[in-house]
Short mmCIF file of C-alpha atoms in Angstrom, two decimals:
data_model
loop_
_atom_site.label_atom_id
_atom_site.label_comp_id
_atom_site.label_asym_id
_atom_site.label_seq_id
_atom_site.Cartn_x
_atom_site.Cartn_y
_atom_site.Cartn_z
CA MET A 1 -10.71 15.30 -21.54
CA SER A 2 -11.17 18.55 -23.52
CA ALA A 3 -7.79 19.28 -21.83
CA SER A 4 -5.27 16.42 -21.82
CA VAL A 5 -1.58 16.62 -22.47
CA LEU A 6 -1.62 13.84 -24.45
CA TYR A 7 -3.53 14.56 -27.36
CA ASP A 8 -5.67 17.32 -29.09
CA VAL A 9 -9.64 17.64 -29.00
CA PRO A 10 -10.19 14.06 -31.67
CA GLY A 11 -10.90 15.32 -35.39
CA PRO A 12 -13.56 13.15 -37.08
CA LYS A 13 -10.68 10.82 -37.72
CA ALA A 14 -9.25 9.94 -35.12
CA ARG A 15 -13.15 9.67 -33.55
CA VAL A 16 -13.35 6.65 -35.62
CA ARG A 17 -10.21 5.18 -34.84
CA ASN A 18 -11.02 5.30 -31.32
CA ARG A 19 -14.55 3.92 -31.64
CA ILE A 20 -12.40 1.32 -33.43
CA TYR A 21 -10.41 0.35 -30.67
CA GLY A 22 -13.00 0.81 -28.15
CA ALA A 23 -14.98 -2.29 -29.79
CA LEU A 24 -11.69 -4.43 -29.78
CA SER A 25 -10.68 -3.65 -26.33
CA THR A 26 -14.31 -3.73 -25.09
CA VAL A 27 -14.31 -7.68 -26.98
CA ALA A 28 -11.13 -7.99 -25.93
CA LEU A 29 -11.82 -6.59 -22.17
CA LEU A 30 -15.39 -9.05 -22.48
CA GLY A 31 -13.08 -12.20 -23.67
CA LEU A 32 -10.73 -11.80 -20.30
CA LEU A 33 -13.67 -12.17 -18.08
CA ALA A 34 -15.80 -14.64 -19.94
CA PHE A 35 -12.68 -17.20 -19.99
CA ILE A 36 -12.14 -15.94 -15.86
CA VAL A 37 -16.18 -16.97 -15.42
CA TYR A 38 -15.57 -20.25 -17.64
CA LYS A 39 -12.83 -21.13 -15.65
CA LEU A 40 -14.00 -20.56 -11.96
CA ASP A 41 -17.18 -22.66 -13.30
CA ASP A 42 -14.54 -25.28 -15.14
CA THR A 43 -12.71 -26.37 -12.20
CA GLY A 44 -15.92 -26.29 -9.83
CA GLN A 45 -16.23 -22.93 -7.91
CA PHE A 46 -19.90 -22.54 -8.75
CA GLN A 47 -21.17 -25.97 -7.15
CA ALA A 48 -23.96 -25.12 -5.03
CA GLU A 49 -22.49 -27.14 -1.90
CA LEU A 50 -19.39 -24.67 -1.79
CA TRP A 51 -21.81 -22.38 -0.77
CA ASP A 52 -24.12 -23.79 1.06
CA ASP A 53 -22.71 -23.07 4.00
CA TYR A 54 -23.28 -19.19 4.05
CA GLU A 55 -26.70 -19.26 4.09
CA TYR A 56 -26.48 -20.76 7.98
CA SER A 57 -26.54 -17.98 10.40
CA ASN A 58 -23.95 -19.65 12.60
CA THR A 59 -21.65 -19.26 9.71
CA HIS A 60 -23.09 -15.35 9.73
CA GLU A 61 -22.58 -15.22 13.22
CA ARG A 62 -18.67 -16.10 12.72
CA ILE A 63 -17.93 -13.73 10.11
CA LEU A 64 -19.59 -10.58 12.48
CA ASP A 65 -17.62 -12.10 15.36
CA GLY A 66 -14.50 -11.97 13.01
CA LEU A 67 -15.07 -8.53 11.16
CA LEU A 68 -15.86 -7.12 15.06
CA THR A 69 -12.31 -8.67 16.22
CA THR A 70 -11.16 -6.30 13.02
CA LEU A 71 -12.85 -3.42 13.60
CA LYS A 72 -11.72 -3.66 17.33
CA THR A 73 -8.33 -4.06 16.59
CA PHE A 74 -8.20 -1.27 13.95
CA ALA A 75 -10.28 0.78 16.49
CA ILE A 76 -8.01 0.83 19.31
CA ALA A 77 -4.61 0.73 16.90
CA ALA A 78 -5.98 4.20 15.03
CA VAL A 79 -6.79 6.15 18.36
CA LEU A 80 -3.04 5.41 19.57
CA SER A 81 -1.39 5.63 16.30
CA VAL A 82 -3.02 9.44 16.20
CA ALA A 83 -2.15 10.05 19.60
CA LEU A 84 0.93 8.19 19.37
CA GLY A 85 1.48 10.90 16.12
CA ALA A 86 0.56 14.09 18.15
CA VAL A 87 3.41 13.22 20.72
CA LEU A 88 5.78 12.59 18.40
CA ALA A 89 5.35 15.48 15.82
CA ALA A 90 5.11 17.52 18.84
CA ALA A 91 8.37 16.72 20.12
CA ARG A 92 9.65 16.72 16.17
CA LEU A 93 8.77 20.06 16.04
CA SER A 94 10.06 21.12 19.74
CA ASP A 95 12.60 24.04 20.53
CA HIS A 96 14.77 21.51 22.57
CA ARG A 97 17.39 19.73 20.40
CA PRO A 98 17.87 17.03 22.67
CA VAL A 99 13.99 16.32 22.35
CA ARG A 100 14.01 16.80 18.28
CA TRP A 101 16.92 14.36 18.06
CA LEU A 102 15.47 11.76 20.07
CA ALA A 103 11.73 12.12 18.14
CA THR A 104 13.30 12.07 14.80
CA ALA A 105 15.20 8.55 15.64
CA VAL A 106 11.99 7.00 16.92
CA VAL A 107 10.11 7.88 13.55
CA GLU A 108 12.58 7.20 11.12
CA PHE A 109 13.33 3.49 12.41
CA PHE A 110 9.99 2.44 12.86
CA ARG A 111 9.20 3.96 9.56
CA ALA A 112 12.53 1.95 7.97
CA MET A 113 11.25 -1.13 9.53
CA PRO A 114 8.71 -3.67 7.73
CA LEU A 115 5.68 -3.82 10.29
CA LEU A 116 5.21 -7.72 10.43
CA ILE A 117 9.12 -7.77 11.31
CA MET A 118 7.82 -5.61 14.38
CA ILE A 119 4.96 -8.05 14.69
CA PHE A 120 7.01 -11.15 15.14
CA LEU A 121 9.75 -9.13 17.65
CA LEU A 122 6.26 -8.08 19.78
CA PHE A 123 4.54 -11.81 19.41
CA ALA A 124 8.16 -13.23 20.55
CA ALA A 125 9.69 -11.14 23.12
CA VAL A 126 6.62 -9.14 24.87
CA PHE A 127 3.28 -10.36 24.28
CA THR A 128 3.56 -14.14 23.53
CA SER A 129 0.49 -15.18 24.51
CA ASP A 130 -1.49 -12.30 23.34
CA PRO A 131 -1.57 -11.80 19.65
CA MET A 132 -4.14 -9.03 19.62
CA TRP A 133 -1.65 -6.53 21.76
CA ALA A 134 0.94 -7.46 19.52
CA LEU A 135 -0.45 -6.13 16.30
CA VAL A 136 -2.26 -3.36 18.06
CA ILE A 137 1.12 -2.22 19.49
CA GLY A 138 3.02 -2.88 15.97
CA LEU A 139 0.49 -1.36 14.18
CA THR A 140 0.65 2.02 16.31
CA LEU A 141 4.28 2.14 16.35
CA TYR A 142 4.49 1.85 12.93
CA ASN A 143 1.35 3.95 11.96
CA GLY A 144 1.75 6.47 14.70
CA SER A 145 5.51 7.30 13.37
CA VAL A 146 3.99 8.03 9.30
CA GLN A 147 1.03 9.91 11.44
CA ALA A 148 3.75 11.87 12.96
CA GLU A 149 5.54 13.28 9.83
CA ILE A 150 2.21 13.80 8.40
CA PHE A 151 0.95 16.01 11.16
CA ARG A 152 4.44 17.68 11.40
CA SER A 153 4.29 18.39 7.60
CA GLY A 154 1.17 19.50 8.43
CA ILE A 155 1.77 21.99 10.89
CA ASN A 156 5.23 23.30 8.18
CA ALA A 157 2.76 24.24 5.67
CA VAL A 158 0.75 27.04 7.65
CA SER A 159 2.37 29.80 6.23
CA LYS A 160 5.19 31.21 8.26
CA GLY A 161 3.78 34.39 8.55
CA GLN A 162 0.83 33.41 10.42
CA GLY A 163 2.83 31.96 13.52
CA GLU A 164 5.39 34.96 13.20
CA ALA A 165 2.08 37.60 13.48
CA ALA A 166 0.77 35.69 16.60
CA TYR A 167 4.04 35.82 18.55
CA ALA A 168 3.94 39.16 17.56
CA LEU A 169 0.67 40.19 19.20
CA GLY A 170 2.68 38.41 22.13
CA LEU A 171 1.28 34.69 22.38
CA ARG A 172 2.95 32.36 23.91
CA LYS A 173 4.39 28.97 22.33
CA THR A 174 1.43 26.87 23.02
CA GLN A 175 -1.34 29.35 22.41
CA VAL A 176 0.34 30.13 18.69
CA MET A 177 0.41 25.91 18.40
CA THR A 178 -3.66 25.41 19.42
CA SER A 179 -5.71 28.45 18.51
CA VAL A 180 -3.53 29.43 15.12
CA LEU A 181 -1.30 26.57 13.71
CA ILE A 182 -3.75 23.26 14.53
CA PRO A 183 -6.74 24.63 13.59
CA GLN A 184 -5.14 25.72 10.04
CA ALA A 185 -2.94 22.65 9.62
CA VAL A 186 -6.20 20.00 10.73
CA ARG A 187 -7.44 21.10 7.38
CA SER A 188 -4.66 20.32 4.64
CA MET A 189 -3.60 16.94 6.71
CA LEU A 190 -6.78 15.31 7.21
CA PRO A 191 -6.94 13.93 3.86
CA SER A 192 -3.85 12.20 4.63
CA ILE A 193 -4.31 11.25 8.04
CA ILE A 194 -7.59 9.43 7.20
CA SER A 195 -6.03 7.62 3.99
CA GLN A 196 -3.49 6.27 6.41
CA LEU A 197 -6.16 4.91 8.38
CA VAL A 198 -7.34 3.01 5.79
CA VAL A 199 -3.50 1.60 5.41
CA THR A 200 -4.24 0.66 9.15
CA LEU A 201 -7.34 -1.10 8.78
CA LYS A 202 -6.03 -2.99 5.92
CA ASP A 203 -2.75 -3.95 8.04
CA THR A 204 -4.80 -5.18 10.40
CA SER A 205 -5.01 -8.36 8.14
CA LEU A 206 -1.46 -9.11 9.36
CA GLY A 207 -2.78 -10.84 12.19
CA PHE A 208 -3.30 -13.84 10.00
CA ILE A 209 -0.01 -14.51 10.13
CA ILE A 210 0.57 -14.58 13.65
CA LEU A 211 -2.71 -16.78 13.81
CA TYR A 212 -4.87 -14.10 15.51
CA GLU A 213 -8.40 -14.75 15.01
CA GLU A 214 -9.44 -11.62 12.38
CA LEU A 215 -11.81 -11.77 9.79
CA LEU A 216 -9.30 -13.36 7.31
CA PHE A 217 -7.87 -15.81 9.58
CA VAL A 218 -12.18 -16.69 10.38
CA GLY A 219 -12.39 -16.96 6.44
CA ARG A 220 -9.25 -19.55 5.75
CA ALA A 221 -10.51 -21.42 9.05
CA PHE A 222 -13.87 -21.59 7.05
CA ALA A 223 -13.24 -22.49 3.44
CA GLN A 224 -10.13 -25.42 5.53
CA GLN A 225 -13.69 -27.04 7.22
CA THR A 226 -15.85 -27.14 4.58
CA GLU A 227 -15.91 -30.24 3.01
CA PRO A 228 -14.26 -30.35 -0.28
CA VAL A 229 -17.39 -31.11 -3.03
CA ASN A 230 -15.92 -33.48 -5.36
CA GLY A 231 -11.76 -32.17 -4.50
CA VAL A 232 -12.49 -28.87 -4.46
CA TYR A 233 -12.14 -26.81 -1.73
CA ALA A 234 -14.35 -23.98 -1.04
CA PHE A 235 -10.78 -21.05 -1.31
CA ILE A 236 -12.90 -19.25 -3.87
CA PRO A 237 -15.89 -18.74 -2.28
CA MET A 238 -14.39 -17.41 0.72
CA VAL A 239 -12.20 -15.68 -1.52
CA ILE A 240 -14.99 -14.14 -2.97
CA VAL A 241 -16.81 -13.34 0.41
CA PHE A 242 -14.37 -11.99 2.34
CA GLY A 243 -12.53 -9.67 0.33
CA SER A 244 -15.79 -8.25 -0.80
CA ILE A 245 -16.08 -7.18 2.82
CA TYR A 246 -12.50 -5.90 2.91
CA ILE A 247 -12.95 -4.02 0.05
CA LEU A 248 -15.78 -2.51 1.34
CA LEU A 249 -14.38 -1.32 4.12
CA CYS A 250 -11.61 0.01 2.55
CA LEU A 251 -13.51 1.97 0.17
CA ALA A 252 -15.66 3.54 2.43
CA LEU A 253 -12.58 5.11 4.48
CA SER A 254 -11.23 5.91 1.37
CA SER A 255 -14.40 7.76 0.01
CA LEU A 256 -14.73 9.46 3.58
CA ALA A 257 -10.94 10.71 2.22
CA THR A 258 -12.08 11.71 -1.18
CA TRP A 259 -15.13 13.67 0.39
CA VAL A 260 -13.15 15.40 2.96
CA GLU A 261 -10.04 16.51 0.69
CA ARG A 262 -12.92 17.78 -1.77
CA ARG A 263 -14.79 19.59 0.88
CA THR A 264 -11.22 21.41 1.90
CA LYS A 265 -10.21 22.58 -1.51
CA ARG A 266 -13.93 24.21 -1.97
CA SER A 267 -13.49 26.71 0.66
CA ARG A 268 -12.09 29.76 0.26
CA LYS A 269 -10.91 30.63 3.83
CA GLY A 270 -7.83 28.08 5.26
CA ALA A 271 -4.61 26.85 4.39
CA PRO A 272 -4.62 24.87 0.67
CA PRO A 273 -4.91 21.30 1.39
CA ALA A 274 -1.69 20.25 -0.66
CA MET A 275 0.91 18.85 1.38
CA PRO A 276 4.20 21.12 1.64
CA VAL A 277 7.02 18.35 1.05
CA ASN A 278 8.22 18.97 -2.41
CA ASN A 279 6.57 14.88 -3.40
CA ALA A 280 4.03 14.99 -1.02
CA ALA A 281 0.89 16.01 -3.05
CA LEU A 282 1.67 13.46 -5.67
CA ALA A 283 2.28 10.92 -2.73
CA SER A 284 -1.40 11.77 -1.26
CA GLU A 285 -2.74 11.96 -4.81
CA ALA A 286 -1.21 8.31 -5.34
CA GLY A 287 -2.88 7.10 -1.96
CA GLN A 288 -0.50 5.39 0.77
CA ILE A 289 1.03 1.87 -0.10
CA GLY A 290 1.83 0.95 3.81
CA MET B 1 26.27 -12.11 19.57
CA ASN B 2 26.94 -14.83 17.87
CA VAL B 3 22.97 -15.25 16.38
CA LEU B 4 24.84 -14.14 12.98
CA SER B 5 28.04 -16.52 12.78
CA ASP B 6 26.40 -19.53 13.79
CA ASN B 7 22.73 -19.11 11.28
CA PHE B 8 25.41 -17.33 8.49
CA ALA B 9 23.95 -19.21 5.90
CA MET B 10 20.62 -18.61 7.14
CA PHE B 11 20.90 -14.98 6.99
CA ARG B 12 22.58 -14.76 3.72
CA GLU B 13 19.45 -17.40 2.01
CA GLY B 14 17.21 -15.10 3.54
CA PHE B 15 18.70 -12.04 2.81
CA LEU B 16 19.25 -12.81 -1.17
CA GLY B 17 15.81 -14.33 -0.88
CA THR B 18 14.43 -10.97 -0.16
CA VAL B 19 16.53 -8.71 -2.81
CA GLU B 20 15.02 -11.41 -5.42
CA LEU B 21 11.64 -11.33 -4.21
CA THR B 22 11.67 -7.34 -4.38
CA ALA B 23 13.89 -6.94 -7.60
CA LEU B 24 11.77 -9.30 -9.55
CA SER B 25 8.06 -7.88 -8.13
CA ALA B 26 9.66 -4.30 -8.51
CA LEU B 27 9.97 -5.41 -12.11
CA LEU B 28 6.80 -6.74 -12.92
CA ALA B 29 5.10 -3.96 -10.99
CA LEU B 30 6.42 -1.08 -13.10
CA VAL B 31 5.56 -2.80 -16.43
CA LEU B 32 2.24 -3.80 -15.29
CA GLY B 33 2.07 -0.14 -13.28
CA THR B 34 3.08 1.55 -16.80
CA LEU B 35 0.52 -0.43 -18.81
CA ILE B 36 -2.33 0.16 -16.87
CA ALA B 37 -1.14 3.82 -16.20
CA ALA B 38 -1.64 3.84 -20.53
CA PHE B 39 -4.96 2.40 -20.04
CA ARG B 40 -5.93 5.22 -17.59
CA VAL B 41 -4.98 7.86 -19.97
CA SER B 42 -6.06 6.84 -23.62
CA PRO B 43 -8.93 8.06 -25.60
CA VAL B 44 -10.91 4.45 -25.20
CA PRO B 45 -13.24 4.23 -22.82
CA ALA B 46 -13.25 0.48 -22.15
CA LEU B 47 -8.92 0.46 -20.98
CA ARG B 48 -9.87 3.72 -19.04
CA VAL B 49 -12.82 1.68 -16.79
CA PHE B 50 -10.40 -1.08 -17.04
CA GLY B 51 -7.70 0.79 -15.56
CA THR B 52 -9.40 2.60 -13.13
CA ALA B 53 -11.08 -0.43 -11.69
CA TRP B 54 -7.74 -2.70 -11.12
CA VAL B 55 -6.51 0.59 -9.43
CA THR B 56 -9.42 0.51 -6.62
CA LEU B 57 -10.10 -3.00 -6.53
CA LEU B 58 -5.77 -3.96 -5.67
CA ARG B 59 -5.27 -0.27 -3.45
CA ASN B 60 -8.21 -1.61 -0.97
CA THR B 61 -7.36 -4.94 -0.67
CA PRO B 62 -5.12 -6.07 1.56
CA LEU B 63 -1.48 -7.71 0.38
CA VAL B 64 -2.31 -10.61 2.93
CA LEU B 65 -5.75 -11.17 0.89
CA LEU B 66 -3.98 -10.72 -2.12
CA PHE B 67 -1.31 -13.55 -0.93
CA LEU B 68 -4.00 -15.60 0.03
CA VAL B 69 -5.61 -15.71 -3.22
CA ALA B 70 -1.98 -16.26 -5.23
CA THR B 71 -1.49 -19.35 -2.93
CA LEU B 72 -5.05 -20.80 -2.35
CA GLY B 73 -6.50 -18.95 -5.40
CA LEU B 74 -4.66 -19.64 -8.68
CA PRO B 75 -3.69 -23.21 -7.92
CA ALA B 76 -7.35 -23.72 -7.44
CA LEU B 77 -8.13 -22.25 -10.84
CA GLY B 78 -5.78 -24.86 -12.98
CA LEU B 79 -2.35 -23.16 -12.29
CA LYS B 80 -0.48 -25.61 -10.78
CA GLY B 81 3.15 -26.09 -10.54
CA TRP B 82 3.98 -22.55 -9.66
CA ASP B 83 6.15 -22.58 -6.39
CA SER B 84 5.40 -19.85 -3.65
CA PHE B 85 7.88 -17.78 -4.58
CA TRP B 86 6.64 -16.97 -8.08
CA LEU B 87 3.18 -16.51 -6.62
CA ALA B 88 4.46 -14.48 -4.27
CA VAL B 89 5.79 -11.73 -6.94
CA MET B 90 2.60 -12.31 -8.56
CA ALA B 91 0.84 -10.84 -5.38
CA LEU B 92 3.46 -8.55 -4.50
CA GLY B 93 3.77 -7.01 -8.16
CA CYS B 94 0.35 -6.87 -8.64
CA TYR B 95 -0.61 -5.01 -5.63
CA THR B 96 2.41 -2.75 -6.16
CA SER B 97 1.30 -2.13 -9.92
CA ALA B 98 -1.49 -0.46 -8.64
CA PHE B 99 0.01 2.49 -6.60
CA VAL B 100 2.95 2.87 -9.52
CA CYS B 101 0.48 3.53 -12.06
CA GLU B 102 -1.29 6.40 -10.05
CA ALA B 103 2.54 7.74 -9.34
CA ILE B 104 2.90 7.77 -13.10
CA ARG B 105 -0.46 8.67 -14.35
CA SER B 106 0.26 11.67 -11.39
CA GLY B 107 3.60 12.48 -13.34
CA ILE B 108 1.95 12.99 -16.43
CA ASN B 109 -0.91 15.08 -15.10
CA THR B 110 1.72 17.80 -13.51
CA VAL B 111 3.13 18.33 -17.33
CA PRO B 112 1.59 21.56 -18.37
CA VAL B 113 -1.05 21.19 -21.14
CA GLY B 114 0.87 24.23 -22.66
CA GLN B 115 4.15 21.87 -23.32
CA ALA B 116 2.28 19.87 -25.02
CA GLU B 117 0.65 22.36 -27.38
CA ALA B 118 3.15 23.96 -28.20
CA ALA B 119 5.17 20.70 -29.57
CA ARG B 120 2.08 20.04 -31.51
CA SER B 121 1.81 23.80 -32.57
CA ILE B 122 5.58 23.32 -34.54
CA GLY B 123 4.63 20.22 -36.43
CA MET B 124 5.82 17.24 -33.75
CA THR B 125 3.79 14.37 -34.19
CA PHE B 126 2.11 12.35 -31.40
CA SER B 127 4.66 9.82 -31.14
CA GLN B 128 7.55 12.75 -31.15
CA THR B 129 5.24 14.66 -28.17
CA LEU B 130 5.11 11.99 -26.27
CA GLY B 131 8.31 10.59 -26.37
CA GLN B 132 10.50 14.26 -26.32
CA ILE B 133 8.31 16.50 -24.30
CA VAL B 134 5.46 14.65 -22.42
CA LEU B 135 7.28 11.70 -20.97
CA PRO B 136 10.68 12.84 -19.90
CA GLN B 137 9.04 15.81 -17.82
CA ALA B 138 6.47 13.49 -16.55
CA THR B 139 9.41 10.67 -15.69
CA ARG B 140 11.10 13.14 -13.82
CA THR B 141 8.45 13.94 -11.26
CA ALA B 142 7.05 10.56 -11.02
CA ILE B 143 10.42 9.47 -9.45
CA PRO B 144 10.79 9.86 -6.20
CA PRO B 145 6.99 8.71 -5.31
CA ILE B 146 8.29 5.24 -7.40
CA GLY B 147 11.22 5.22 -5.12
CA SER B 148 9.04 5.88 -1.76
CA LEU B 149 7.22 2.74 -3.43
CA MET B 150 10.07 0.60 -3.90
CA ILE B 151 11.38 1.05 -0.30
CA ALA B 152 7.46 0.03 1.03
CA LEU B 153 7.58 -3.17 -1.60
CA ALA B 154 10.80 -4.19 -0.09
CA LYS B 155 9.19 -4.24 3.10
CA ASN B 156 6.05 -5.93 2.21
CA THR B 157 8.05 -8.42 0.67
CA ALA B 158 8.54 -9.38 4.80
CA ILE B 159 4.69 -11.10 4.34
CA ALA B 160 6.11 -13.56 2.08
CA SER B 161 7.55 -15.64 5.11
CA GLY B 162 4.00 -16.26 6.16
CA PHE B 163 3.51 -18.20 2.75
CA ASN B 164 6.50 -20.52 2.58
CA VAL B 165 9.03 -18.58 0.84
CA THR B 166 12.78 -18.18 2.39
CA GLU B 167 13.22 -14.38 3.00
CA LEU B 168 14.34 -12.29 6.45
CA GLY B 169 11.24 -12.67 7.90
CA SER B 170 11.05 -16.17 7.98
CA VAL B 171 14.32 -16.20 9.17
CA GLN B 172 13.49 -14.17 11.87
CA LYS B 173 10.42 -16.52 12.54
CA THR B 174 12.45 -19.35 12.55
CA LEU B 175 15.21 -18.36 14.68
CA ASN B 176 12.72 -16.97 17.46
CA ALA B 177 11.32 -20.27 17.69
CA ASP B 178 14.96 -22.15 18.01
CA ALA B 179 15.08 -20.81 21.91
CA GLY B 180 18.57 -20.61 21.84
CA TYR B 181 19.02 -16.42 20.73
CA ASP B 182 17.95 -13.25 22.28
CA ILE B 183 15.34 -12.31 19.99
CA TYR B 184 16.19 -8.59 20.37
CA VAL B 185 19.38 -9.84 19.04
CA ILE B 186 17.76 -11.68 16.25
CA PHE B 187 16.08 -8.15 14.99
CA ALA B 188 18.77 -6.24 15.62
CA TRP B 189 20.62 -8.28 12.91
CA ILE B 190 17.53 -8.63 10.68
CA ALA B 191 16.65 -4.62 10.80
CA VAL B 192 20.40 -4.29 9.69
CA CYS B 193 20.04 -6.29 6.72
CA TYR B 194 16.51 -4.62 6.07
CA ILE B 195 18.36 -1.49 6.48
CA ILE B 196 20.71 -2.04 3.92
CA ILE B 197 18.18 -3.51 1.40
CA THR B 198 16.47 -0.06 1.67
CA PHE B 199 19.08 2.30 1.79
CA ALA B 200 20.31 0.51 -1.85
CA ILE B 201 17.37 1.32 -2.81
CA SER B 202 17.29 5.32 -2.19
CA GLY B 203 20.38 5.54 -3.04
CA LEU B 204 19.19 4.29 -6.46
CA PHE B 205 16.37 6.50 -6.60
CA ARG B 206 18.51 9.63 -5.64
CA LEU B 207 21.33 8.68 -8.01
CA LEU B 208 18.57 8.14 -10.75
CA GLU B 209 16.62 11.86 -9.62
CA ASN B 210 20.24 13.84 -9.56
CA ARG B 211 20.88 12.09 -13.36
CA LEU B 212 17.87 13.35 -14.37
CA ALA B 213 17.65 16.75 -12.91
CA VAL B 214 16.88 19.77 -15.05
CA ALA B 215 16.57 22.90 -13.93
CA ARG B 216 12.81 23.88 -14.79
#
């Protein structure tokens, strides 16, 4: 806090004032929390019968099934999207103009389309009986295009002299790419790649809307079949349980990204982890939205 | 090719639905995001903790889950009488506010400390420093990322089609189910609608950026 742009190191008067604000805001936040808990209790969300189902091993199996379906979808989509990203990035960096244009058009189009609209199209026209592949291919096309931009900017971020020096030594185009540019670029782009994978993981839940039986779908089916207790449906327990699973999964993956970022910053060799595009550094700090 | 002319009223309603949903959620996201950003840079630890928790939770929650919380959870907690449109605005606005908060906060962090120190050393008060030195510079850096967030928000509104809101996604779903039309043609028209919206947003933000641009 010592080097903040917004204020100096507080003096005695400001310290007292900050302490008063601190106390007031703590009280207000605790009050808010208490109100939420009161409201949950008041509307009968803590009735034991609503939570009983979560003790059965049958329930655990169904949750596990949903979780595995989500993870399987994520794994396939992650591998395919990184592969597609690599291909598209290579095409965008190509020396042949038609290849470059085609790749640019593909990347720009799929990045501009809402993912769900793509999935609706695939589900209605191609994979009518197989929501999983509609979801996986949709995720691959969208995230692959985003990954392509990450790869491209990572490779462009390697200082120009590196490539020029390699050409001067007589390396061929492919050699320059694989043995000079890519090894240096991977360091700087790894955190962004992982952040985009978090987005992919979160977006697997779009399968819910096309009735694919992933984690969230299992959750809702579960809440709907639980008998209402005194007129209260089991939605809130479901949201709490399944929400925590999602948040834990995504947090684990995001913290991997943060850890990698810190490691790459620590090293003295190699390209700096900052991204090249003007505001990309900001964007990576702000996390990817979708 | 007559998908559009046959269903023009439906397309118009869907288009306006998406625009309204985007505009209102953007408003909520900007207001809430600024407030949470203020919390996160404040000297009060309790508010900082609250801001961090808000951002971490919302950034790591799938938007579909937030929609479920809004459409099933809030009514269960006694928030009766809200229609699905406003619940969708709540979900989209809260989700995007976490990202807006981070964009604003990193905008503030890019202002060099020397700027504020110089301002204080010539005797400017806290509000003068904030209003005339820090915020104008922070806004300029924060605008491009906020622009891309608003485009992402416009694309995310499609999720509302799964929750009884009339917008472009639900138009596509209805027409797809109606067997008479070519599904790719429907997609093409829906795509055109989204491209109009995202182009308008990026144009607006480019305009803002140019108007506010200053040689630094």
